[in-house]
Amino acid sequence: MRTVRARLLEALTHQDCFVRSTVLDLFANAADLDPEVTRHAIAAVNRYGWDEAFEFPHHFSSLGLDRESIDWLVEQICDHSEAGPSHNARYHLQQWFAHAPLELLKSKA
């Protein structure tokens, strides 16, 4: 039997944007810093694109980071293609990066 948390993590990649957005809000407002949540949210962006993944993508910046998600975050900040994040989303991604734990950034220097 799957836990409620496992179901919620799966719902981050649900086919309905409203479901994905609601679950992202839940994790963001709970200040859940588990990078597993971030990996599922990243999977949704990779699957649906920035315009369709979440209603309010700035909620991303409340999630926890690990080295893998830092790499993805840097790629997204640098992606200025049409498929990349909007100017507003990029701003929030930059803020998220600026508040990343220093121990995760040390290996990037």
PDB file of C-alpha atoms in Angstrom:
ATOM      1  CA  MET A   1       0.000   0.000   0.000  1.00  0.00           C
ATOM      2  CA  ARG A   2       1.422   3.354  -1.041  1.00  0.00           C
ATOM      3  CA  THR A   3       1.648   6.169   1.434  1.00  0.00           C
ATOM      4  CA  VAL A   4      -0.167   9.460   1.028  1.00  0.00           C
ATOM      5  CA  ARG A   5       3.195  11.137   0.461  1.00  0.00           C
ATOM      6  CA  ALA A   6       4.018   8.724  -2.384  1.00  0.00           C
ATOM      7  CA  ARG A   7       0.673   9.511  -4.019  1.00  0.00           C
ATOM      8  CA  LEU A   8       1.292  13.239  -3.668  1.00  0.00           C
ATOM      9  CA  LEU A   9       4.745  12.909  -5.220  1.00  0.00           C
ATOM     10  CA  GLU A  10       3.215  11.051  -8.162  1.00  0.00           C
ATOM     11  CA  ALA A  11       0.570  13.769  -8.476  1.00  0.00           C
ATOM     12  CA  LEU A  12       3.307  16.314  -9.228  1.00  0.00           C
ATOM     13  CA  THR A  13       3.458  14.741 -12.702  1.00  0.00           C
ATOM     14  CA  HIS A  14      -0.315  14.176 -13.054  1.00  0.00           C
ATOM     15  CA  GLN A  15      -1.798  14.948 -16.468  1.00  0.00           C
ATOM     16  CA  ASP A  16      -4.010  17.739 -15.062  1.00  0.00           C
ATOM     17  CA  CYS A  17      -2.244  21.068 -14.439  1.00  0.00           C
ATOM     18  CA  PHE A  18      -4.638  21.930 -11.613  1.00  0.00           C
ATOM     19  CA  VAL A  19      -3.698  18.740  -9.751  1.00  0.00           C
ATOM     20  CA  ARG A  20       0.025  19.380 -10.266  1.00  0.00           C
ATOM     21  CA  SER A  21      -0.297  23.001  -9.131  1.00  0.00           C
ATOM     22  CA  THR A  22      -2.314  22.099  -6.045  1.00  0.00           C
ATOM     23  CA  VAL A  23       0.239  19.527  -4.952  1.00  0.00           C
ATOM     24  CA  LEU A  24       3.141  21.901  -5.635  1.00  0.00           C
ATOM     25  CA  ASP A  25       1.383  24.487  -3.440  1.00  0.00           C
ATOM     26  CA  LEU A  26       0.958  21.899  -0.702  1.00  0.00           C
ATOM     27  CA  PHE A  27       4.644  21.006  -0.642  1.00  0.00           C
ATOM     28  CA  ALA A  28       5.785  24.633  -1.005  1.00  0.00           C
ATOM     29  CA  ASN A  29       3.562  25.868   1.825  1.00  0.00           C
ATOM     30  CA  ALA A  30       4.628  22.992   4.050  1.00  0.00           C
ATOM     31  CA  ALA A  31       8.250  24.095   3.545  1.00  0.00           C
ATOM     32  CA  ASP A  32       9.099  20.513   2.579  1.00  0.00           C
ATOM     33  CA  LEU A  33      12.787  20.680   1.706  1.00  0.00           C
ATOM     34  CA  ASP A  34      13.120  17.056   0.633  1.00  0.00           C
ATOM     35  CA  PRO A  35      14.893  17.111  -2.764  1.00  0.00           C
ATOM     36  CA  GLU A  36      12.715  14.184  -3.850  1.00  0.00           C
ATOM     37  CA  VAL A  37       9.820  16.648  -4.115  1.00  0.00           C
ATOM     38  CA  THR A  38      11.970  18.870  -6.305  1.00  0.00           C
ATOM     39  CA  ARG A  39      12.914  15.951  -8.576  1.00  0.00           C
ATOM     40  CA  HIS A  40       9.224  15.186  -9.175  1.00  0.00           C
ATOM     41  CA  ALA A  41       8.459  18.851  -9.880  1.00  0.00           C
ATOM     42  CA  ILE A  42      11.398  18.966 -12.306  1.00  0.00           C
ATOM     43  CA  ALA A  43       9.990  15.884 -14.037  1.00  0.00           C
ATOM     44  CA  ALA A  44       6.720  17.778 -14.558  1.00  0.00           C
ATOM     45  CA  VAL A  45       8.529  20.738 -16.145  1.00  0.00           C
ATOM     46  CA  ASN A  46      10.522  18.370 -18.348  1.00  0.00           C
ATOM     47  CA  ARG A  47       7.341  16.557 -19.401  1.00  0.00           C
ATOM     48  CA  TYR A  48       4.897  19.453 -19.837  1.00  0.00           C
ATOM     49  CA  GLY A  49       7.156  22.466 -20.382  1.00  0.00           C
ATOM     50  CA  TRP A  50       7.266  25.699 -18.409  1.00  0.00           C
ATOM     51  CA  ASP A  51       4.004  27.082 -19.794  1.00  0.00           C
ATOM     52  CA  GLU A  52       1.961  24.007 -18.900  1.00  0.00           C
ATOM     53  CA  ALA A  53       3.665  22.377 -15.913  1.00  0.00           C
ATOM     54  CA  PHE A  54       2.295  24.517 -13.080  1.00  0.00           C
ATOM     55  CA  GLU A  55      -0.096  27.417 -12.737  1.00  0.00           C
ATOM     56  CA  PHE A  56       2.326  29.308 -10.468  1.00  0.00           C
ATOM     57  CA  PRO A  57       5.861  28.082 -11.184  1.00  0.00           C
ATOM     58  CA  HIS A  58       7.355  30.534  -8.697  1.00  0.00           C
ATOM     59  CA  HIS A  59       6.295  28.110  -5.947  1.00  0.00           C
ATOM     60  CA  PHE A  60       9.215  26.017  -7.120  1.00  0.00           C
ATOM     61  CA  SER A  61      11.562  28.324  -5.245  1.00  0.00           C
ATOM     62  CA  SER A  62      10.290  27.038  -1.891  1.00  0.00           C
ATOM     63  CA  LEU A  63      11.454  23.482  -2.537  1.00  0.00           C
ATOM     64  CA  GLY A  64      14.660  21.834  -1.352  1.00  0.00           C
ATOM     65  CA  LEU A  65      17.728  21.474  -3.525  1.00  0.00           C
ATOM     66  CA  ASP A  66      20.383  18.838  -4.040  1.00  0.00           C
ATOM     67  CA  ARG A  67      23.360  18.797  -6.429  1.00  0.00           C
ATOM     68  CA  GLU A  68      21.309  17.272  -9.236  1.00  0.00           C
ATOM     69  CA  SER A  69      18.580  19.899  -8.969  1.00  0.00           C
ATOM     70  CA  ILE A  70      21.210  22.676  -8.781  1.00  0.00           C
ATOM     71  CA  ASP A  71      22.552  21.488 -12.159  1.00  0.00           C
ATOM     72  CA  TRP A  72      19.040  21.563 -13.614  1.00  0.00           C
ATOM     73  CA  LEU A  73      18.393  24.964 -12.053  1.00  0.00           C
ATOM     74  CA  VAL A  74      21.502  26.473 -13.654  1.00  0.00           C
ATOM     75  CA  GLU A  75      20.480  25.035 -17.046  1.00  0.00           C
ATOM     76  CA  GLN A  76      17.024  26.593 -16.695  1.00  0.00           C
ATOM     77  CA  ILE A  77      18.364  29.992 -15.674  1.00  0.00           C
ATOM     78  CA  CYS A  78      20.622  29.970 -18.751  1.00  0.00           C
ATOM     79  CA  ASP A  79      17.889  28.745 -21.128  1.00  0.00           C
ATOM     80  CA  HIS A  80      16.633  31.741 -23.087  1.00  0.00           C
ATOM     81  CA  SER A  81      14.842  29.684 -25.745  1.00  0.00           C
ATOM     82  CA  GLU A  82      11.090  29.878 -26.236  1.00  0.00           C
ATOM     83  CA  ALA A  83      10.715  26.580 -24.364  1.00  0.00           C
ATOM     84  CA  GLY A  84      12.657  27.933 -21.393  1.00  0.00           C
ATOM     85  CA  PRO A  85      11.212  29.669 -18.357  1.00  0.00           C
ATOM     86  CA  SER A  86       9.515  33.042 -18.719  1.00  0.00           C
ATOM     87  CA  HIS A  87      11.258  36.184 -17.503  1.00  0.00           C
ATOM     88  CA  ASN A  88       9.207  36.045 -14.291  1.00  0.00           C
ATOM     89  CA  ALA A  89       9.910  32.351 -13.704  1.00  0.00           C
ATOM     90  CA  ARG A  90      13.620  32.918 -14.402  1.00  0.00           C
ATOM     91  CA  TYR A  91      13.675  35.662 -11.753  1.00  0.00           C
ATOM     92  CA  HIS A  92      12.281  33.242  -9.161  1.00  0.00           C
ATOM     93  CA  LEU A  93      14.733  30.551 -10.249  1.00  0.00           C
ATOM     94  CA  GLN A  94      17.582  33.010  -9.730  1.00  0.00           C
ATOM     95  CA  GLN A  95      16.278  33.812  -6.258  1.00  0.00           C
ATOM     96  CA  TRP A  96      16.061  30.101  -5.510  1.00  0.00           C
ATOM     97  CA  PHE A  97      19.662  29.649  -6.647  1.00  0.00           C
ATOM     98  CA  ALA A  98      20.798  32.636  -4.567  1.00  0.00           C
ATOM     99  CA  HIS A  99      19.370  30.988  -1.445  1.00  0.00           C
ATOM    100  CA  ALA A 100      20.791  27.534  -2.172  1.00  0.00           C
ATOM    101  CA  PRO A 101      22.780  25.937   0.649  1.00  0.00           C
ATOM    102  CA  LEU A 102      26.444  26.867   0.257  1.00  0.00           C
ATOM    103  CA  GLU A 103      27.630  23.292   0.707  1.00  0.00           C
ATOM    104  CA  LEU A 104      25.807  22.387  -2.512  1.00  0.00           C
ATOM    105  CA  LEU A 105      27.465  25.204  -4.426  1.00  0.00           C
ATOM    106  CA  LYS A 106      31.028  24.553  -3.270  1.00  0.00           C
ATOM    107  CA  SER A 107      31.499  21.730  -5.753  1.00  0.00           C
ATOM    108  CA  LYS A 108      30.343  24.072  -8.537  1.00  0.00           C
ATOM    109  CA  ALA A 109      33.118  26.613  -7.965  1.00  0.00           C
TER     110      ALA A 109
END
